[in-house]
């Protein structure tokens, strides 16, 4: 990042993080590292706290115990101003896009540029149209967000996340419910952006096959901890029951398919 | 029983505390927000244009009712000629600011609350936060400022059209002398009366705008959450307006 601090090998380090919300412990001693310049996948069943982890990394919430380091800074100790400075180096793709509904596609992508720089209009136009071209939606730059399909909205959101060439790009469930074209666009861009610009990427997903195509390294979370990690290939060959259940999409295993419930038959007969 | 009362009281107090904190957060962003007059002008236009037609319609009818009732009441004392000053004072000091504020809360206030609540529900506010853009500066402060500029303007429009309505009934229909009507009005409405109306318009503007942006911003991120926020905007704005109206009147009389 821009600072004069020495560059740490890992852009993000999570060490022994505990966090609970609504009386539930989401993390119980989570520890993981995100190396610079790589694509790291965070996988895990729904509701394990993947989005919560991203909220910790971007400083929206603070851990009750443990540390979150981003670019050598302890996120929970930053002032609002320092946090905003750090976030300027982070691009995030939200699951539903989270485009600003009162701005056109063009203005949505231009938004972070306008807010943080004083670039001349011609340059902004150039920047925005190149990013929109990259996601295949240059022709849609005049549309309003409500005129876009879900997949298109997410591609615009990706263009917005990339527009200031961040050092860290975070994708929350980028493949969930996408049409094949948008899926292809995002998969290709993810790899290309990462390699060409030397960006660090964090991809949260439970789409095992797509992740295997792009990720350098994966973590599997369950029960508030990392339960397995390694390259997607290594995980595919992992013999532990939990990893096999998750990677092969088996309904029951160490992670129960059913939410805890009383006995089925007695419940029906009640 | 006493437990529920204590809980209600403490909830109300907590609400006031949170709203006050919210107010100072907005004040902190005002200088930054003022640097973007475009956003504010847009919001004045938004809030103003939304309420303009309803303010004008209601102003006219309130004025006409005032003409009928005022004439009837004054005729009992044989002083119909005082209609101009009586109606104008009522409109400038009370009816104008209060009714305009209630209409503003119902039209522009609910629109503000649901718009901001929907932004919350669709992650737009979080997205701004993560893009290092303070939603207080970009979303809340301009809408708040737009509201507090728009309401005094709307109040003046309401009063002007209301007086026109009084005149329409009193002079055109019931036959009060045109010259007396206007000269009585000019003679009795003091600059302090107009100040009182203006101060009320400004204070109600702050209260109603603050309630609207606060309810929207703190709405639960669901469909019901947004619905509740809009309802509470109307109810709280109306109650606050009437309480503040009493307090300002008591101080200024
Ligand atoms: N505001 C909240 N109040 C209570 N529980 C929450 C809240 N937000 C998230 N949770 C709970 O935290 C858990 C983790 O959520 P999340 O991080 O969104 O999961 P994931 O992204 O892995 O699907 C979920 O079980 C969810 O029910
Ligand atoms: Mg999630």
XYZ file of C-alpha atoms and ligand atoms in Angstrom:
551
model
C 0.000 0.000 0.000
C 1.002 3.621 -0.185
C 2.560 3.946 3.239
C 6.252 4.066 4.036
C 5.864 1.197 6.483
C 7.868 -1.877 5.593
C 5.819 -4.292 3.523
C 4.731 -7.316 5.432
C 4.662 -10.623 3.584
C 1.014 -11.116 4.446
C -1.366 -8.321 3.575
C -3.925 -9.573 6.088
C -3.313 -11.493 9.279
C -6.060 -12.697 11.555
C -4.809 -14.046 14.848
C -6.889 -15.793 17.478
C -10.004 -13.735 16.731
C -13.106 -14.213 18.854
C -16.367 -12.592 17.898
C -19.977 -13.107 18.882
C -23.236 -11.519 17.857
C -26.759 -11.996 19.158
C -25.497 -14.342 21.884
C -23.871 -16.659 19.336
C -20.134 -17.197 19.093
C -19.282 -16.785 15.420
C -15.488 -17.034 15.779
C -13.692 -18.971 18.466
C -10.013 -18.418 17.891
C -9.826 -17.853 14.142
C -6.310 -17.598 12.736
C -5.409 -17.187 9.076
C -3.149 -15.264 6.717
C -3.716 -13.711 3.329
C -0.432 -13.443 1.402
C 0.194 -10.502 -0.928
C -0.389 -10.876 -4.627
C -2.289 -14.146 -4.344
C -5.905 -15.197 -4.646
C -7.051 -16.639 -1.340
C -10.392 -18.378 -1.053
C -12.469 -18.511 2.106
C -14.932 -21.373 1.942
C -17.438 -22.788 4.337
C -21.090 -23.640 4.754
C -23.670 -20.859 4.899
C -23.797 -19.012 8.169
C -20.275 -19.849 9.302
C -19.325 -16.200 9.349
C -17.607 -15.598 6.003
C -19.267 -12.221 5.532
C -18.565 -11.454 9.174
C -14.881 -12.135 8.517
C -14.918 -9.593 5.679
C -16.550 -7.076 8.002
C -13.718 -7.619 10.459
C -11.091 -7.117 7.760
C -12.659 -3.861 6.534
C -13.016 -2.575 10.095
C -16.815 -2.407 10.179
C -16.807 -4.480 13.362
C -14.194 -5.198 15.999
C -13.229 -8.576 17.434
C -13.906 -9.105 21.116
C -10.528 -10.837 21.371
C -7.570 -11.275 19.070
C -6.120 -9.082 16.330
C -6.882 -8.222 12.755
C -3.854 -6.855 10.921
C -4.203 -5.301 7.500
C -1.046 -4.022 5.846
C 0.736 -4.040 9.171
C -1.950 -2.025 10.969
C -4.128 -3.233 13.819
C -7.545 -2.473 12.329
C -9.400 -2.199 15.628
C -7.075 0.550 16.824
C -7.445 2.827 13.834
C -9.327 6.112 14.107
C -12.162 6.688 11.662
C -9.851 8.786 9.522
C -7.081 6.194 9.441
C -9.632 3.513 8.703
C -10.958 5.514 5.749
C -7.414 5.956 4.498
C -6.904 2.205 4.667
C -10.228 1.489 2.966
C -9.251 3.651 0.018
C -6.833 0.851 -0.861
C -9.556 -1.782 -0.660
C -12.154 -2.630 -3.283
C -15.109 -4.739 -2.276
C -17.665 -6.564 -4.364
C -20.899 -7.040 -2.439
C -23.058 -10.051 -3.027
C -26.014 -8.068 -4.380
C -23.844 -5.370 -5.936
C -24.960 -2.608 -3.564
C -24.965 -0.065 -6.400
C -26.182 3.398 -5.446
C -29.704 3.432 -6.816
C -29.904 7.153 -7.556
C -26.818 7.153 -9.782
C -26.401 5.811 -13.314
C -24.028 2.950 -14.077
C -21.395 5.455 -15.201
C -21.741 7.592 -12.075
C -21.675 4.519 -9.856
C -18.314 3.490 -11.230
C -17.088 7.076 -11.142
C -18.276 7.538 -7.556
C -15.120 6.496 -5.654
C -12.955 8.486 -8.093
C -15.007 11.640 -7.734
C -15.147 11.308 -3.962
C -11.444 10.819 -3.429
C -9.670 12.641 -6.258
C -9.870 15.828 -8.283
C -9.209 14.304 -11.678
C -10.390 16.162 -14.780
C -13.639 14.934 -16.319
C -11.925 13.528 -19.430
C -9.695 11.321 -17.319
C -12.595 10.115 -15.193
C -14.463 9.218 -18.350
C -11.487 7.299 -19.642
C -11.061 5.427 -16.356
C -14.719 4.543 -16.025
C -15.206 3.432 -19.619
C -12.097 1.215 -19.544
C -13.355 -0.561 -16.436
C -16.841 -0.920 -17.888
C -15.313 -2.260 -21.104
C -13.449 -4.844 -19.038
C -16.706 -6.164 -17.594
C -18.395 -5.930 -20.986
C -20.869 -3.212 -20.043
C -19.484 -0.082 -21.657
C -22.647 0.105 -23.730
C -24.770 0.146 -20.578
C -23.143 3.151 -18.956
C -26.256 5.312 -19.203
C -28.596 2.779 -17.590
C -29.859 3.111 -14.051
C -29.263 0.252 -11.576
C -32.916 -0.842 -11.627
C -32.584 -1.501 -15.365
C -29.839 -4.097 -14.839
C -30.140 -7.827 -14.275
C -28.536 -9.285 -11.155
C -25.498 -10.482 -13.061
C -25.025 -7.156 -14.816
C -25.341 -5.288 -11.517
C -22.620 -7.415 -10.014
C -20.357 -6.767 -13.006
C -20.889 -3.014 -12.639
C -20.117 -3.381 -8.945
C -16.910 -5.179 -9.904
C -15.960 -2.320 -12.221
C -16.586 0.065 -9.332
C -14.515 -2.020 -6.932
C -11.594 -2.001 -9.402
C -11.798 1.570 -10.594
C -9.164 3.003 -8.255
C -6.792 0.064 -8.734
C -6.941 -1.066 -5.105
C -4.281 -3.207 -3.462
C -6.831 -5.562 -1.992
C -9.953 -6.784 -3.781
C -12.557 -8.583 -1.723
C -15.309 -10.634 -3.353
C -18.293 -11.744 -1.259
C -19.944 -14.736 -2.961
C -19.129 -13.468 -6.450
C -20.534 -16.538 -8.215
C -23.760 -17.123 -6.314
C -26.749 -17.219 -8.639
C -24.936 -15.893 -11.697
C -25.744 -16.535 -15.338
C -22.918 -18.341 -17.210
C -21.782 -15.198 -19.045
C -21.423 -13.073 -15.935
C -19.786 -16.026 -14.216
C -17.225 -16.304 -17.011
C -16.562 -12.551 -17.018
C -15.959 -12.454 -13.289
C -13.819 -15.603 -13.195
C -11.585 -14.334 -15.997
C -11.281 -10.848 -14.514
C -10.509 -12.146 -11.075
C -7.448 -13.974 -12.350
C -6.431 -11.286 -14.835
C -6.682 -8.364 -12.431
C -4.789 -10.249 -9.815
C -1.917 -11.210 -12.096
C -1.641 -8.054 -14.194
C -1.885 -5.530 -11.374
C -0.359 -7.552 -8.564
C -3.489 -7.161 -6.488
C -4.247 -9.336 -3.501
C -7.646 -11.005 -3.721
C -9.903 -12.577 -1.140
C -12.762 -14.625 -2.524
C -15.544 -15.818 -0.267
C -17.539 -18.594 -1.829
C -19.040 -21.998 -1.459
C -18.784 -22.778 -5.151
C -16.061 -25.392 -4.881
C -15.528 -25.952 -8.605
C -15.221 -22.269 -9.529
C -12.852 -21.636 -6.653
C -10.673 -24.522 -7.775
C -10.208 -22.741 -11.117
C -8.840 -19.508 -9.685
C -7.649 -19.715 -6.092
C -4.003 -20.123 -5.110
C -4.900 -21.090 -1.594
C -8.099 -21.954 0.268
C -9.283 -21.946 3.829
C -12.325 -23.887 4.936
C -14.111 -22.453 7.955
C -16.483 -24.321 10.233
C -17.488 -23.906 13.833
C -15.719 -20.571 14.184
C -12.295 -21.865 13.169
C -10.217 -22.818 10.173
C -10.727 -26.564 9.771
C -8.593 -27.097 6.678
C -6.383 -25.124 4.358
C -4.233 -25.706 1.316
C -4.302 -25.433 -2.445
C -7.662 -26.357 -3.976
C -6.039 -29.485 -5.414
C -4.699 -30.589 -2.055
C -8.091 -30.030 -0.485
C -9.764 -32.109 -3.189
C -7.545 -35.020 -2.200
C -7.893 -34.417 1.515
C -9.212 -37.483 3.264
C -10.655 -35.894 6.396
C -14.381 -36.415 6.670
C -15.237 -32.748 7.020
C -13.283 -31.599 4.004
C -14.689 -34.448 1.910
C -18.197 -33.560 2.955
C -17.732 -29.941 1.993
C -15.767 -30.445 -1.224
C -18.131 -33.120 -2.518
C -21.303 -31.457 -1.315
C -22.536 -34.392 0.758
C -25.615 -33.489 2.786
C -24.602 -35.109 6.031
C -21.276 -35.551 7.716
C -19.445 -33.770 10.475
C -21.441 -30.652 9.529
C -25.062 -31.695 10.033
C -27.495 -30.980 7.198
C -30.287 -30.506 9.734
C -30.614 -27.623 12.086
C -30.836 -29.147 15.607
C -34.421 -30.452 16.064
C -36.370 -32.917 18.179
C -37.018 -36.380 16.835
C -38.735 -36.192 13.428
C -41.506 -38.748 14.024
C -42.494 -37.562 17.462
C -42.548 -33.991 16.090
C -44.895 -35.013 13.261
C -47.176 -36.951 15.590
C -47.490 -34.091 18.084
C -47.468 -1.500 35.246
C -44.943 0.879 36.768
C -42.306 -1.282 35.161
C -43.664 -0.662 31.675
C -43.821 3.078 32.362
C -40.224 3.113 33.537
C -39.203 1.126 30.477
C -41.104 3.466 28.159
C -39.484 6.478 29.792
C -35.999 5.023 29.579
C -36.583 4.007 25.946
C -37.702 7.533 25.118
C -34.693 9.014 26.870
C -32.371 6.589 25.091
C -33.998 7.584 21.804
C -33.375 11.254 22.541
C -29.782 10.487 23.435
C -29.205 8.570 20.222
C -30.864 11.295 18.145
C -28.711 13.937 19.820
C -25.559 11.962 19.106
C -26.788 11.572 15.529
C -27.384 15.328 15.321
C -23.789 16.059 16.358
C -22.496 13.535 13.835
C -24.352 15.511 11.157
C -23.036 18.830 12.480
C -19.521 17.415 12.247
C -20.037 16.722 8.544
C -21.759 20.024 7.739
C -18.626 21.915 6.650
C -17.720 19.077 4.273
C -21.291 18.836 3.023
C -21.498 22.584 2.429
C -18.599 22.224 0.023
C -20.979 20.380 -2.316
C -23.823 22.811 -2.811
C -25.010 20.728 -5.774
C -26.111 17.863 -3.507
C -27.920 20.245 -1.160
C -29.679 22.151 -3.923
C -30.776 18.804 -5.291
C -32.244 17.860 -1.906
C -33.971 21.229 -1.406
C -35.528 20.710 -4.793
C -36.437 17.139 -3.877
C -38.053 17.946 -0.538
C -39.567 21.183 -1.807
C -40.974 19.893 -5.064
C -42.392 16.820 -3.326
C -44.416 18.924 -0.911
C -45.173 21.988 -3.023
C -48.489 20.933 -4.539
C -49.863 19.539 -1.303
C -48.690 22.633 0.612
C -50.379 24.936 -1.889
C -53.624 22.986 -1.954
C -53.838 22.729 1.809
C -52.811 26.370 2.270
C -55.664 27.452 0.043
C -58.268 25.369 1.848
C -57.043 26.227 5.331
C -57.233 29.888 4.317
C -60.768 29.506 2.950
C -61.975 27.721 6.087
C -60.370 30.442 8.136
C -62.284 32.970 6.038
C -65.628 31.247 6.709
C -65.094 30.546 10.409
C -63.368 33.857 11.076
C -66.130 35.811 9.420
C -68.830 33.901 11.319
C -67.102 34.406 14.652
C -66.257 38.068 14.112
C -69.755 38.832 12.840
C -71.101 37.895 16.278
C -69.203 40.868 17.675
C -69.959 43.030 14.693
C -66.282 43.307 13.824
C -66.051 41.584 10.427
C -63.575 44.220 9.334
C -60.969 42.626 11.648
C -61.019 39.459 9.515
C -57.825 40.398 7.677
C -55.726 40.884 10.784
C -57.214 37.959 12.749
C -56.724 35.480 9.944
C -53.257 36.731 9.049
C -52.069 36.502 12.672
C -53.440 32.991 13.005
C -51.741 31.925 9.791
C -48.392 33.620 10.383
C -47.972 32.632 14.020
C -49.612 29.197 14.244
C -51.376 27.540 11.371
C -48.751 28.216 8.729
C -45.711 26.771 10.521
C -47.577 23.901 12.197
C -49.677 22.650 9.295
C -46.798 23.074 6.855
C -44.566 21.027 9.177
C -47.166 18.270 9.518
C -47.631 18.100 5.753
C -43.874 18.183 5.206
C -43.406 15.284 7.630
C -46.097 13.279 5.876
C -44.803 13.887 2.373
C -41.080 14.710 2.317
C -40.184 13.232 5.723
C -41.554 9.788 4.940
C -39.901 9.851 1.527
C -36.552 10.684 3.139
C -36.886 8.004 5.803
C -37.867 5.267 3.391
C -35.195 6.263 0.887
C -32.426 6.127 3.484
C -33.931 2.988 5.042
C -33.880 1.268 1.662
C -30.280 2.333 1.171
C -29.563 0.608 4.469
C -31.510 -2.510 3.498
C -29.705 -2.824 0.150
C -26.212 -2.408 1.628
C -25.671 0.944 -0.086
C -24.703 2.659 3.156
C -22.263 -0.115 4.034
C -20.856 0.015 0.509
C -20.184 3.740 0.959
C -18.513 3.098 4.296
C -16.254 0.518 2.697
C -15.472 2.934 -0.153
C -14.291 5.323 2.568
C -17.155 7.740 1.909
C -18.907 8.823 5.079
C -22.664 8.364 4.529
C -23.212 11.224 6.954
C -21.475 13.513 4.526
C -22.868 12.129 1.309
C -26.373 10.977 2.288
C -27.487 12.296 5.665
C -26.150 15.862 5.850
C -27.362 17.034 2.404
C -30.853 15.625 3.009
C -30.977 17.181 6.460
C -29.876 20.552 5.103
C -32.291 20.296 2.206
C -35.120 19.749 4.659
C -34.249 22.644 6.933
C -33.985 24.993 3.978
C -37.158 23.734 2.316
C -39.570 23.862 5.253
C -39.314 27.617 6.040
C -39.788 28.319 2.325
C -42.806 26.027 2.199
C -44.164 27.682 5.343
C -44.006 31.096 3.675
C -45.737 29.770 0.591
C -48.401 28.182 2.778
C -49.017 31.463 4.619
C -49.176 33.510 1.416
C -51.655 31.164 -0.232
C -53.615 30.897 3.008
C -54.047 34.669 3.132
C -55.129 34.584 -0.474
C -57.742 31.977 0.520
C -59.034 34.122 3.388
C -59.310 37.055 1.055
C -61.098 34.937 -1.526
C -63.868 34.015 0.922
C -63.933 37.097 3.128
C -63.676 39.809 0.486
C -64.877 38.233 -2.759
C -67.697 36.145 -1.321
C -68.782 37.542 2.039
C -68.254 41.161 1.150
C -65.689 42.457 3.642
C -64.328 45.741 2.308
C -61.154 45.153 0.318
C -59.365 48.265 1.578
C -60.198 47.609 5.234
C -59.152 43.986 4.923
C -55.636 44.794 3.773
C -55.046 47.919 5.857
C -56.210 46.171 9.057
C -53.840 43.331 8.278
C -50.921 45.629 7.600
C -51.675 47.578 10.754
C -51.769 44.657 13.142
C -49.161 42.164 11.938
C -45.878 43.175 13.559
C -42.408 42.191 12.543
C -42.215 40.069 15.742
C -45.169 38.027 14.564
C -43.432 37.271 11.315
C -40.255 36.425 13.205
C -42.212 34.029 15.393
C -43.562 32.258 12.317
C -40.137 32.091 10.719
C -38.454 30.803 13.869
C -41.096 28.113 14.164
C -40.606 27.176 10.520
C -36.850 26.816 11.051
C -37.141 24.874 14.321
C -39.767 22.523 12.885
C -37.538 22.117 9.831
C -34.648 20.972 12.004
C -36.860 18.657 14.073
C -38.749 17.034 11.182
C -35.648 16.625 9.006
C -33.630 15.205 11.880
C -36.356 12.710 12.745
C -36.693 11.626 9.113
C -32.984 11.037 8.471
C -32.492 9.479 11.908
C -35.354 7.004 11.520
C -34.217 6.115 8.003
C -30.578 5.684 8.954
C -31.307 3.514 11.977
C -34.015 1.438 10.291
C -33.709 -2.328 10.553
C -32.421 -3.559 7.167
C -35.650 -5.322 6.215
C -38.940 -4.451 4.531
C -40.720 -4.187 7.888
C -37.860 -2.126 9.258
C -38.283 0.453 6.511
C -42.056 0.472 7.006
C -41.672 1.024 10.729
C -39.203 3.837 10.115
C -41.641 5.728 7.892
C -44.498 5.334 10.367
C -42.350 6.544 13.216
C -41.198 9.497 11.149
C -44.768 10.770 10.782
C -45.797 10.089 14.369
C -42.666 11.448 16.025
C -42.550 14.506 13.755
C -46.171 15.386 14.541
C -45.705 14.984 18.294
C -42.409 16.881 18.285
C -43.852 19.694 16.179
C -46.785 20.240 18.539
C -44.626 20.090 21.677
C -42.065 22.485 20.218
C -44.875 24.749 19.042
C -46.139 25.095 22.591
C -42.650 25.760 23.937
C -41.762 28.406 21.360
C -45.127 30.120 21.770
C -44.746 30.177 25.548
C -41.279 31.698 25.227
C -42.141 34.268 22.579
C -45.447 35.595 23.902
N -27.040 -8.678 13.042
C -27.013 -9.978 13.384
N -27.664 -10.403 14.494
C -27.646 -11.703 14.855
N -26.992 -12.652 14.172
C -26.317 -12.289 13.069
C -26.290 -10.946 12.606
N -25.543 -10.899 11.493
C -25.134 -12.160 11.272
N -25.587 -13.001 12.209
C -25.347 -14.437 12.297
O -23.973 -14.637 12.130
C -23.740 -15.816 11.398
C -22.713 -15.563 10.328
O -23.248 -14.738 9.346
P -22.485 -14.452 7.994
O -21.125 -13.963 8.301
O -23.345 -13.569 7.169
O -22.418 -15.915 7.352
P -21.936 -16.358 5.881
O -21.545 -15.139 5.139
O -20.814 -17.300 6.116
O -23.095 -17.072 5.272
C -25.080 -16.287 10.842
O -25.429 -17.468 11.502
C -26.041 -15.178 11.166
O -27.242 -15.748 11.602
Mg -22.373 -14.149 3.440
